[in-house]
PDB file of C-alpha atoms in Angstrom:
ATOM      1  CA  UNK A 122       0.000   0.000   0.000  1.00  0.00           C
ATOM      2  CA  UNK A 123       2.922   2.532   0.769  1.00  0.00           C
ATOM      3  CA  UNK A 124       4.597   1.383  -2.516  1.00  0.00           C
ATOM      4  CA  UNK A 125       1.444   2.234  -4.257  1.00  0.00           C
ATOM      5  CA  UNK A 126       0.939   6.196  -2.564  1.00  0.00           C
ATOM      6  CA  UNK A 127       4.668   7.116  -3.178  1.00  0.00           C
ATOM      7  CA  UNK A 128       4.004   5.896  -7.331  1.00  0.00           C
ATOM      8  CA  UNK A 129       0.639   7.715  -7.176  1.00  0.00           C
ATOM      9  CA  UNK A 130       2.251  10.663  -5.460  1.00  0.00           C
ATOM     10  CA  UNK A 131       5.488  11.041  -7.802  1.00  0.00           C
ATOM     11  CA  UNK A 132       3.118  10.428 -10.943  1.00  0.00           C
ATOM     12  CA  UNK A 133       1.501  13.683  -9.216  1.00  0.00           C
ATOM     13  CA  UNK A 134       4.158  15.638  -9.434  1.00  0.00           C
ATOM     14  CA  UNK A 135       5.482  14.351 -12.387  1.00  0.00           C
ATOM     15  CA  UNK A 136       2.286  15.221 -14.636  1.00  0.00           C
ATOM     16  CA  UNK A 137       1.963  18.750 -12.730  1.00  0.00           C
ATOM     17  CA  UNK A 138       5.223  19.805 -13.638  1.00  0.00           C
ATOM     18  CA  UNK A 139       5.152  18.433 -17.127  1.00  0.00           C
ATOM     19  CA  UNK A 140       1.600  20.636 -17.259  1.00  0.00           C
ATOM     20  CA  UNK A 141       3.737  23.593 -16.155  1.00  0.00           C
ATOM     21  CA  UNK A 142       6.155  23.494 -19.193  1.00  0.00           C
ATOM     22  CA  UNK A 143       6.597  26.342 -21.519  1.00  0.00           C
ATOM     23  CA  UNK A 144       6.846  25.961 -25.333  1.00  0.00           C
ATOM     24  CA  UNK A 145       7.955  28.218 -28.234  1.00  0.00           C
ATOM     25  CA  UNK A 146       6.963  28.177 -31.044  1.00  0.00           C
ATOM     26  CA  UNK A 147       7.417  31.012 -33.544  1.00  0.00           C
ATOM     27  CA  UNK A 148       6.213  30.458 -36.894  1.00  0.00           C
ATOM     28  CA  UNK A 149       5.393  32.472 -39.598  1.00  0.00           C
ATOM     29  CA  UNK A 150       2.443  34.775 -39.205  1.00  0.00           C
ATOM     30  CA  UNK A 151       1.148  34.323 -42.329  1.00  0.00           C
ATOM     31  CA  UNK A 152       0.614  30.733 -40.976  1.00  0.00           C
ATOM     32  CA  UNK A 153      -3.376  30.469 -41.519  1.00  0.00           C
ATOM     33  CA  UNK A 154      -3.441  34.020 -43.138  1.00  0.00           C
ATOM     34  CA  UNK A 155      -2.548  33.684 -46.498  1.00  0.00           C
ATOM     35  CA  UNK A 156      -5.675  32.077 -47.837  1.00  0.00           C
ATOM     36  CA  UNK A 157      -7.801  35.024 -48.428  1.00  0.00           C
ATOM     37  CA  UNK A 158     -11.340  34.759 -50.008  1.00  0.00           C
ATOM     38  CA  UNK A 159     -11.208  35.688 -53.731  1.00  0.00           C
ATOM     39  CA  UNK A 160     -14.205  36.227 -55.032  1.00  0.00           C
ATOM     40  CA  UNK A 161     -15.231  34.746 -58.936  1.00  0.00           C
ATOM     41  CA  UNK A 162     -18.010  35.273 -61.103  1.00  0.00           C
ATOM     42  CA  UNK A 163     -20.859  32.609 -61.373  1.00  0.00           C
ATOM     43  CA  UNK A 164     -20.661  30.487 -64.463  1.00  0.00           C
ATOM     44  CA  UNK A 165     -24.430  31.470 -64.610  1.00  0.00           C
ATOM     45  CA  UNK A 166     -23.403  35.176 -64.794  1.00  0.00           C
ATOM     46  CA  UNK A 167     -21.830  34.603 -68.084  1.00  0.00           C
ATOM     47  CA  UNK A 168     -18.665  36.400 -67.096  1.00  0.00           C
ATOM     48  CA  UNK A 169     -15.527  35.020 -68.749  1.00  0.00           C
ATOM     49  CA  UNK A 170     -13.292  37.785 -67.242  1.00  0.00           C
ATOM     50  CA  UNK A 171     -13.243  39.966 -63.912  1.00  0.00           C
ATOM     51  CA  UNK A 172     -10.854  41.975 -61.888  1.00  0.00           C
ATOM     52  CA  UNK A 173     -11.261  42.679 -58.012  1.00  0.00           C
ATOM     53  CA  UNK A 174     -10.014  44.939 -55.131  1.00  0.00           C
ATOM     54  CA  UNK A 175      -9.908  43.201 -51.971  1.00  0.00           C
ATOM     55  CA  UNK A 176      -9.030  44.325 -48.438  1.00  0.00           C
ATOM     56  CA  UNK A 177      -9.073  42.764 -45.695  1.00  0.00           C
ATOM     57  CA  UNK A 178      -8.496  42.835 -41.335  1.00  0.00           C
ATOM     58  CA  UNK A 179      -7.480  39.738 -39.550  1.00  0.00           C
ATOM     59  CA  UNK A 180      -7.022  39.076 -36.053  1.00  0.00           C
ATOM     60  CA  UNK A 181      -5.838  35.672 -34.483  1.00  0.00           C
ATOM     61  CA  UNK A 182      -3.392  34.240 -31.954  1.00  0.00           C
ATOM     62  CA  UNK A 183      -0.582  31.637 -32.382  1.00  0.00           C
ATOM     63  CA  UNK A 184       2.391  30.348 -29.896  1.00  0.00           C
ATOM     64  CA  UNK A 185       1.576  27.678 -27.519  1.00  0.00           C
ATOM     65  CA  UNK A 186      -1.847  27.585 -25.597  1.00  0.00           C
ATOM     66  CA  UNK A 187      -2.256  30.862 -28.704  1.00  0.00           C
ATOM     67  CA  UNK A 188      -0.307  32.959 -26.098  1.00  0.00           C
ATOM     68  CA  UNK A 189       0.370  35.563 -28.381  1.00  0.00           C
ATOM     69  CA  UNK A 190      -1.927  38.059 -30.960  1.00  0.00           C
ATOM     70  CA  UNK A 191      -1.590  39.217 -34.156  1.00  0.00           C
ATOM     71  CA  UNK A 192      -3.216  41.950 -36.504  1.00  0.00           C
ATOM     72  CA  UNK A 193      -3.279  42.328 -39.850  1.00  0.00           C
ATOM     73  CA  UNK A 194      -4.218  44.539 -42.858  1.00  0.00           C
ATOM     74  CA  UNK A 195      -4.811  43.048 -46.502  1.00  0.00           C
ATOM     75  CA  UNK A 196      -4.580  44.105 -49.718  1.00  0.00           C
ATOM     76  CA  UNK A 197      -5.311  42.389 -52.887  1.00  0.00           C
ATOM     77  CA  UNK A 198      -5.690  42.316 -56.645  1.00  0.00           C
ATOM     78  CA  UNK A 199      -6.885  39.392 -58.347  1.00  0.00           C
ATOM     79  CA  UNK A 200      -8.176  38.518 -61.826  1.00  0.00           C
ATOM     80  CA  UNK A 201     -10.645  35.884 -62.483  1.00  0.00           C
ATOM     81  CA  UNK A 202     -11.065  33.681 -65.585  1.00  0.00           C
ATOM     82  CA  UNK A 203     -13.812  31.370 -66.390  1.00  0.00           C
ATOM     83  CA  UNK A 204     -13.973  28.796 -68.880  1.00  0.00           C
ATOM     84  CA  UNK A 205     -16.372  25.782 -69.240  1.00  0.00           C
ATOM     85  CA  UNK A 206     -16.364  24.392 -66.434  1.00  0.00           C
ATOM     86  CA  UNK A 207     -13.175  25.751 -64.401  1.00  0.00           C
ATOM     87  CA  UNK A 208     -12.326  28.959 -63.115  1.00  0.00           C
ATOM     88  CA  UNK A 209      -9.217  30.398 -61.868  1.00  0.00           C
ATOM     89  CA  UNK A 210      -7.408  33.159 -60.882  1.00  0.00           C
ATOM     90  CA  UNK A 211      -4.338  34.976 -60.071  1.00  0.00           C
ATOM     91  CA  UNK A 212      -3.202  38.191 -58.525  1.00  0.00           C
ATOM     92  CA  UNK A 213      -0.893  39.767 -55.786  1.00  0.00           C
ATOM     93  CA  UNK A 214      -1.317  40.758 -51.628  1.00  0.00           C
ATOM     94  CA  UNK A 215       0.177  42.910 -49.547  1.00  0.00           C
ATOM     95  CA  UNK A 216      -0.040  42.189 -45.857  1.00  0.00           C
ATOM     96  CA  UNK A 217       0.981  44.735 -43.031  1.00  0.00           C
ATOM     97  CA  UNK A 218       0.487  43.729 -39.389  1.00  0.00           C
ATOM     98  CA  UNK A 219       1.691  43.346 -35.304  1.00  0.00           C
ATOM     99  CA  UNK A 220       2.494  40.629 -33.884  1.00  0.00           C
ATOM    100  CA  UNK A 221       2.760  40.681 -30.044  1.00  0.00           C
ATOM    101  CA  UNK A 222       4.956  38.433 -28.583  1.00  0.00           C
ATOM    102  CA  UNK A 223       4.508  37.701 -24.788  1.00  0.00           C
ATOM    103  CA  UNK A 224       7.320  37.519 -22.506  1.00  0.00           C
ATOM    104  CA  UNK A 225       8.051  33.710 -21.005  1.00  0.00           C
ATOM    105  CA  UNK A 226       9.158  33.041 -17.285  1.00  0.00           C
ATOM    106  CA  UNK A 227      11.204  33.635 -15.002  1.00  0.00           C
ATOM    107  CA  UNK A 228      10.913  36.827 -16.269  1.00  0.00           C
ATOM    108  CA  UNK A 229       7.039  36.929 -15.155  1.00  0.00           C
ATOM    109  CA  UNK A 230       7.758  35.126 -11.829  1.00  0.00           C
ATOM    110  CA  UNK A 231       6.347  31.442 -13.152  1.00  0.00           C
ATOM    111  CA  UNK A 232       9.631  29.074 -13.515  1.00  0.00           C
ATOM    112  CA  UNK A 233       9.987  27.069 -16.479  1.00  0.00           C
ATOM    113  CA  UNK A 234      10.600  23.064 -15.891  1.00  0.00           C
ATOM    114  CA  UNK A 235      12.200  20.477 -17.918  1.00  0.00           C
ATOM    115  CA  UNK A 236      12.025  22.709 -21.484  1.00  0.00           C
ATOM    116  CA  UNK A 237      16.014  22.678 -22.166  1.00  0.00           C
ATOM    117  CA  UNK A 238      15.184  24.408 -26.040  1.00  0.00           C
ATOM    118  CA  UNK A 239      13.482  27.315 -24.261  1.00  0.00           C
ATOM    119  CA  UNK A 240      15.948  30.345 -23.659  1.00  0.00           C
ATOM    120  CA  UNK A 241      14.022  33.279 -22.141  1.00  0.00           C
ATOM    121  CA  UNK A 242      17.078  35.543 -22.774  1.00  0.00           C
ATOM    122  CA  UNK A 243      17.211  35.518 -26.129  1.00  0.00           C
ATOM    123  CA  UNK A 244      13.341  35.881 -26.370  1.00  0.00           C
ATOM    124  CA  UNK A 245      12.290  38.112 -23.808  1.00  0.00           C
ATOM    125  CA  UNK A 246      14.019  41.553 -25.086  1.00  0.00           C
ATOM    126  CA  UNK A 247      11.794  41.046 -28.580  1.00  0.00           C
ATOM    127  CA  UNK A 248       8.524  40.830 -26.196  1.00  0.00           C
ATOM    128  CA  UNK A 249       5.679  43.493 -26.790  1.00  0.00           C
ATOM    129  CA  UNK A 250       4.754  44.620 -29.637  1.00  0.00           C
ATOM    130  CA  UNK A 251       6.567  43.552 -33.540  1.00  0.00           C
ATOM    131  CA  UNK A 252       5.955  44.877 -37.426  1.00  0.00           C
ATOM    132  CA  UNK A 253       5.605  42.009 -40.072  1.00  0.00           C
ATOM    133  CA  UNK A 254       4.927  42.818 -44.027  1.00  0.00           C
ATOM    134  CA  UNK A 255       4.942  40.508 -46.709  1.00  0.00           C
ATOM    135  CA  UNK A 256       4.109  41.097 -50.645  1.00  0.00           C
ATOM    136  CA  UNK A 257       3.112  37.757 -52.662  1.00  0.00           C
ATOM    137  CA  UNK A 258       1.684  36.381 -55.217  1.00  0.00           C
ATOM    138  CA  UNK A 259      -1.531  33.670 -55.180  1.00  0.00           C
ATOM    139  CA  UNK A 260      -3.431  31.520 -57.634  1.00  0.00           C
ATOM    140  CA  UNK A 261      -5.888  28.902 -58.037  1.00  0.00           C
ATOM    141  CA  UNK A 262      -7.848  27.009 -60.141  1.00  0.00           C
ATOM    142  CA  UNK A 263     -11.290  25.110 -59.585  1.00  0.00           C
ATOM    143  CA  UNK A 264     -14.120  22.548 -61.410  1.00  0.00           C
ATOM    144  CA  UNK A 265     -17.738  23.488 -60.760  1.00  0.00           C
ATOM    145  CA  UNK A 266     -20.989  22.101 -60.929  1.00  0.00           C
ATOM    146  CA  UNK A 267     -23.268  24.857 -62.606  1.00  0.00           C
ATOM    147  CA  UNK A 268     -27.040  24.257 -60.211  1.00  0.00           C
ATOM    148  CA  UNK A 269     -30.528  24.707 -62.544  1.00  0.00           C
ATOM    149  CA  UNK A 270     -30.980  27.723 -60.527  1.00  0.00           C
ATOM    150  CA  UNK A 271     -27.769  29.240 -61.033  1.00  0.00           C
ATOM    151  CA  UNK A 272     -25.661  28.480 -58.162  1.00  0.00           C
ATOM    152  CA  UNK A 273     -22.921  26.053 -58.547  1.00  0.00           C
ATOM    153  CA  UNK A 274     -20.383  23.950 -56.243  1.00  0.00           C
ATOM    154  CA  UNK A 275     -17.210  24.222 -57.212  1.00  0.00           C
ATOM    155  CA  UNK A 276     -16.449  20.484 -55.545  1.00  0.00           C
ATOM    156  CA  UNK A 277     -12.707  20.622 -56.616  1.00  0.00           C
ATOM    157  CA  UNK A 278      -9.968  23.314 -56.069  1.00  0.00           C
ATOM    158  CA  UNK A 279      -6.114  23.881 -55.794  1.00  0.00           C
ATOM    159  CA  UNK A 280      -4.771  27.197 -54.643  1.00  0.00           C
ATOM    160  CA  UNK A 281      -1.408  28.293 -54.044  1.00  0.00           C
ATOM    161  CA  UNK A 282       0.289  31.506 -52.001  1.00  0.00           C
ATOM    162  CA  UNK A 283       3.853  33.003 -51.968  1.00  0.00           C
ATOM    163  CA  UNK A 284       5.302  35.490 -50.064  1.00  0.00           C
ATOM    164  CA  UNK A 285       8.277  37.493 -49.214  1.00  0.00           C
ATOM    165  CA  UNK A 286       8.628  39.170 -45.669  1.00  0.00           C
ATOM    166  CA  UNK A 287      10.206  41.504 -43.681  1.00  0.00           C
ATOM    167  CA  UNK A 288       9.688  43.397 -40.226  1.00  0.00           C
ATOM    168  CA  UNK A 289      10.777  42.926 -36.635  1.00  0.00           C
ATOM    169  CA  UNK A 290       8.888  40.115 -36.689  1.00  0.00           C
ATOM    170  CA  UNK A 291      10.431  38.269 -39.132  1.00  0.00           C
ATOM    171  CA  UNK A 292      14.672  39.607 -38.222  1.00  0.00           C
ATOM    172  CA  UNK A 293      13.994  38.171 -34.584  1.00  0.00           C
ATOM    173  CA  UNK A 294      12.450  34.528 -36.097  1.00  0.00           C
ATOM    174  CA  UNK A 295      15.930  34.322 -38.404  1.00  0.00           C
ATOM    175  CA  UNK A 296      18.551  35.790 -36.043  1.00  0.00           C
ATOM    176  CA  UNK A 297      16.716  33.380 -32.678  1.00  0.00           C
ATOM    177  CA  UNK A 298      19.201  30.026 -32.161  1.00  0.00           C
ATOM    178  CA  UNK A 299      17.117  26.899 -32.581  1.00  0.00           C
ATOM    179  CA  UNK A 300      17.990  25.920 -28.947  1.00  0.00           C
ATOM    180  CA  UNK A 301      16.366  28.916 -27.696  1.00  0.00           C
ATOM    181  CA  UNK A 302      12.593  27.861 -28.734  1.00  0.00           C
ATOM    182  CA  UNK A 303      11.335  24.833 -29.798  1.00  0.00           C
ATOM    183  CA  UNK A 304      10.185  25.222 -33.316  1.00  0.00           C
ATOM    184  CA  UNK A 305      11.127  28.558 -35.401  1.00  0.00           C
ATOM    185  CA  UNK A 306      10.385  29.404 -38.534  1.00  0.00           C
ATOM    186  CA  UNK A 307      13.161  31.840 -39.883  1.00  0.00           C
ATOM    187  CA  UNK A 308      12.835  31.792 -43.705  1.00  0.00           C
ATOM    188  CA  UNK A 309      11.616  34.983 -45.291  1.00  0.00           C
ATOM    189  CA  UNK A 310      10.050  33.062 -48.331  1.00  0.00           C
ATOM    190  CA  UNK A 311       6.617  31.488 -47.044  1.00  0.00           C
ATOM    191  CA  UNK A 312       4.246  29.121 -49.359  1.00  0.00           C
ATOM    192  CA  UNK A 313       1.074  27.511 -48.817  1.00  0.00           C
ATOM    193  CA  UNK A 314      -0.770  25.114 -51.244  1.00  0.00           C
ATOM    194  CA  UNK A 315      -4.304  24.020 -50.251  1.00  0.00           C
ATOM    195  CA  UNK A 316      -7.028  21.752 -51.339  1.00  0.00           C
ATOM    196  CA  UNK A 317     -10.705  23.724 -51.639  1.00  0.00           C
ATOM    197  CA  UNK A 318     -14.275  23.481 -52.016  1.00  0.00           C
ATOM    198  CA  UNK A 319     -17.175  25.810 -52.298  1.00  0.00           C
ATOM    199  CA  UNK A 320     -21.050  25.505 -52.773  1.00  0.00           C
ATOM    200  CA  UNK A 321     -23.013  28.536 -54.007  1.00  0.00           C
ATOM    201  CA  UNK A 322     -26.286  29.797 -53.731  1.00  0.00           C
ATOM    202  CA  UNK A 323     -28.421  31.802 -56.198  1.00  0.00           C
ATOM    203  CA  UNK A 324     -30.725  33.856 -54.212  1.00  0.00           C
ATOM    204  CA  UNK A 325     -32.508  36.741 -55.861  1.00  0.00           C
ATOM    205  CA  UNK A 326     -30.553  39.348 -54.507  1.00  0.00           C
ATOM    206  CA  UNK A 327     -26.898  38.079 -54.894  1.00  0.00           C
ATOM    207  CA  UNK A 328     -25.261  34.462 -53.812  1.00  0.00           C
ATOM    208  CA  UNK A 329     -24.334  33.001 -50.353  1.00  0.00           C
ATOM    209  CA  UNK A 330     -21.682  30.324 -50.268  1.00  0.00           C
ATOM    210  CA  UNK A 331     -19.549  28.404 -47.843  1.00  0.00           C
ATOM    211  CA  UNK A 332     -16.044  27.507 -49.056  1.00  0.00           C
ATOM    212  CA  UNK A 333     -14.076  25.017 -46.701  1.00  0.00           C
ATOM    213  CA  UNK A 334     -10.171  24.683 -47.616  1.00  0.00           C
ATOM    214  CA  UNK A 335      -7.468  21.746 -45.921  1.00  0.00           C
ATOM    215  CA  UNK A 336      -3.804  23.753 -46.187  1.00  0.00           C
ATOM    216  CA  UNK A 337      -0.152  23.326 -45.891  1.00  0.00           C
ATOM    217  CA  UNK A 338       3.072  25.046 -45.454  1.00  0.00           C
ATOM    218  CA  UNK A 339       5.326  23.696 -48.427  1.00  0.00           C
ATOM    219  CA  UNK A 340       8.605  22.430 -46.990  1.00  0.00           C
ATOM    220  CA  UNK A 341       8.478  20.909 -43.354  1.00  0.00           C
ATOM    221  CA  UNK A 342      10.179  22.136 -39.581  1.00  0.00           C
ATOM    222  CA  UNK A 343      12.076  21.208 -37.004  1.00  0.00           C
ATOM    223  CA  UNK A 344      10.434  20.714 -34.090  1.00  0.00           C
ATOM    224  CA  UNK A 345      12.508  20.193 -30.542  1.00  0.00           C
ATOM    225  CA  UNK A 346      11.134  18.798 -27.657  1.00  0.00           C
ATOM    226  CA  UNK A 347      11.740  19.982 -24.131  1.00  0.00           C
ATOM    227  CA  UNK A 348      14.744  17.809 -23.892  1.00  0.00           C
ATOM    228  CA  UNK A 349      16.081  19.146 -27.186  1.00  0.00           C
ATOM    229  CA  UNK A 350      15.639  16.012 -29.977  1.00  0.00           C
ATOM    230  CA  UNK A 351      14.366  16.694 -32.948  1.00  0.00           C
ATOM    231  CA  UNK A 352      11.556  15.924 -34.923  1.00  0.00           C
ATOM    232  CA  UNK A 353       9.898  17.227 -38.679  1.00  0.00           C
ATOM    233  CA  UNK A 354       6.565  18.910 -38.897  1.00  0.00           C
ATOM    234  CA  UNK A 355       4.755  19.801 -41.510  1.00  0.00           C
ATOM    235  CA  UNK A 356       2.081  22.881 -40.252  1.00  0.00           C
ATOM    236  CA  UNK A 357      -0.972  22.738 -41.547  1.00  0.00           C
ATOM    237  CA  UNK A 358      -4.739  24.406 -41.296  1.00  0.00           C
ATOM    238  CA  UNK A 359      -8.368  24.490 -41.603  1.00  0.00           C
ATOM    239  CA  UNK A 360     -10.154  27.320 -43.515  1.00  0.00           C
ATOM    240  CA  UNK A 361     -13.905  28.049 -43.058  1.00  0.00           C
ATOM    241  CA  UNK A 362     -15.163  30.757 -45.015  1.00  0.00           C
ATOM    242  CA  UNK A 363     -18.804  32.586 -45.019  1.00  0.00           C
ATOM    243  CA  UNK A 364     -19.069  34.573 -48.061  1.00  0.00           C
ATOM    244  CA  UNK A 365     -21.946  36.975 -49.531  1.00  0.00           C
ATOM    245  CA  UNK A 366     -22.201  39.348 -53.070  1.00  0.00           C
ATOM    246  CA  UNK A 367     -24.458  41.491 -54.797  1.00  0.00           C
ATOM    247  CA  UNK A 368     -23.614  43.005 -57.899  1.00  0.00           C
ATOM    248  CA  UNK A 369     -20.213  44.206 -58.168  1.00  0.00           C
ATOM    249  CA  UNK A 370     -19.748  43.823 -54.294  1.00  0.00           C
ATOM    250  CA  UNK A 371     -18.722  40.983 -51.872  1.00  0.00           C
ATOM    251  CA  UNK A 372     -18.454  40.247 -48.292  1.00  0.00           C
ATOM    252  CA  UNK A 373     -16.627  37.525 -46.325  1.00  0.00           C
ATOM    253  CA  UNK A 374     -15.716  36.476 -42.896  1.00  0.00           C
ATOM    254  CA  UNK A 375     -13.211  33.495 -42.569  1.00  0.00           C
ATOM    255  CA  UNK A 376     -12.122  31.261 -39.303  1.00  0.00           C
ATOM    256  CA  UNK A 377      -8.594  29.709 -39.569  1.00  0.00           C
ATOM    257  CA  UNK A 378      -7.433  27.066 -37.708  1.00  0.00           C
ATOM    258  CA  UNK A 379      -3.814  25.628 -37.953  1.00  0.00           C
ATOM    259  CA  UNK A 380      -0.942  24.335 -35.859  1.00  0.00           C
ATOM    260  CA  UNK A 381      -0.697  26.409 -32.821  1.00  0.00           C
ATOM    261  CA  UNK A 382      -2.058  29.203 -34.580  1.00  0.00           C
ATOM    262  CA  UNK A 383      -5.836  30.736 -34.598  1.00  0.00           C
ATOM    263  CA  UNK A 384      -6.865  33.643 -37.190  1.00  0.00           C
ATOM    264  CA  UNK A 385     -10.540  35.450 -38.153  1.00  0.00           C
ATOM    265  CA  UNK A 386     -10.749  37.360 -40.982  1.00  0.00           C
ATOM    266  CA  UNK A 387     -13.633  39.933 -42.499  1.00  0.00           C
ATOM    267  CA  UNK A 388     -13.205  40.910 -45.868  1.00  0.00           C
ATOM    268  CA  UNK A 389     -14.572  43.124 -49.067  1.00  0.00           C
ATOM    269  CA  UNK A 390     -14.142  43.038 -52.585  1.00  0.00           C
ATOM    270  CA  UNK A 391     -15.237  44.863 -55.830  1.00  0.00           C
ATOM    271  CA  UNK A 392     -15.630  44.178 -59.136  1.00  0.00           C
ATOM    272  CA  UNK A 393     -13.541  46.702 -60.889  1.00  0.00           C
ATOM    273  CA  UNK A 394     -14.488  45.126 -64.444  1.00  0.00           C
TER     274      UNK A 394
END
């Protein structure tokens, strides 16, 4: 019976202090904000060419446990192509944004246990507040399923994203030591490629449609654990998006969800042509 409390005790302590370890994790943070609604013309609208405006504001958090926040401004071209039964389009973002990065311990009074890839030294002077840009480019291409009533789904879609960045942001994820956080992502060139779907509705003002997207970063990471060994990861995320037009307008509202990182986006485009 004594044998038995001490295991159950020491288990105790064990999984408490494992609960109390800190993690790092600084990826990019265009990490489940690169995949921007675009907005195309319904096949029904008879519209085999169209160029938009978009902007954009995004909010989110990433880190472990989403410890820190992010904002974001975005702002797009794209042109849109339709023919038979694909569409596709092409164009270039701009993103401008914060990302606030939250001091670890002991600096904050909690100690950190058993996490020997974790220097708060190198990380805490780049706490508060840091600028990230990027300019890219982004594509895609999709099959749809024209609807009698002139909605459509378009059931099968590949889109792709590149970017090039800059900011405080981005110098502190490149100049950081990989045994001072546990996964870092310090390249300036970021990519995504993601697998889409989206099913329209004619209504008789405008179209409503839900587009869902599955999406990767292209090239994988190294990943540490607390007791430094390494592993590769390849970050992914979900994309939900909620989208509305009328006319020469459209509306959208978007909930990312990736690894270690959370985003929402609301969105407007126009029809410039």
């Amino acid at each position: 019976m004594m044998r038995l409390s001490k295991l159950l005790f020491y288990s105790l302590v064990l999984f408490s202090t494992i609960s109390c370890t800190q993690y790092a994790y600084f990826q990019s943070p265009l990490h489940t904000n690169t995949l921007g609604y675009r907005e195309q013309p319904l096949k029904s609208e008879n519209r085999p060419f169209a160029l938009y405006a978009n902007a954009a504001v995004a909010t989110g958090n990433a880190n472990e446990d989403l410890r820190d926040q992010l904002t974001a401004f975005i702002g797009a071209f794209h042109a849109a192509h339709q023919f038979g039964n694909f569409q596709a389009y092409y164009g270039s973002q701009l993103t401008l944004g914060g990302y606030k990065l939250l001091p670890y311990a002991p600096q904050i009074g909690t100690p950190t246990y058993f996490n020997s890839n974790l220097d708060e030294t190198l990380i805490n002077p780049h706490s508060g507040k840091n600028s990230f840009g990027a300019l890219g480019f982004s594509g895609g291409i999709n099959y749809l399923i024209p609807f009698p009533k002139g909605g459509e789904w378009r059931a099968f879609g590949l889109e792709a994203n590149w970017n090039n960045q800059w900011g405080e942001y981005q110098d502190f994820r490149s100049e950081l030591s990989t045994s001072a956080a546990n996964l870092i992502d310090p390249s300036k060139k970021f990519a995504t490629v993601a697998f889409t779907s989206d099913i329209i509705a004619k209504l008789n003002a405008g179209s409503i449609g839900y587009k869902f997207a599955l999406g990767f970063r292209t090239g994988e990471l190294t990943k540490y654990d607390r007791s430094g060994l390494p592993s590769k990861v390849l970050p992914g995320f979900f994309s939900n998006t909620l989208h509305y037009s009328y006319d020469r307008y459209a509306a959208y509202t978007q909930l990312n969800w990736g690894y270690s990182a959370l985003s929402f986006h609301f969105g407007l485009s126009y029809r410039l042509r």
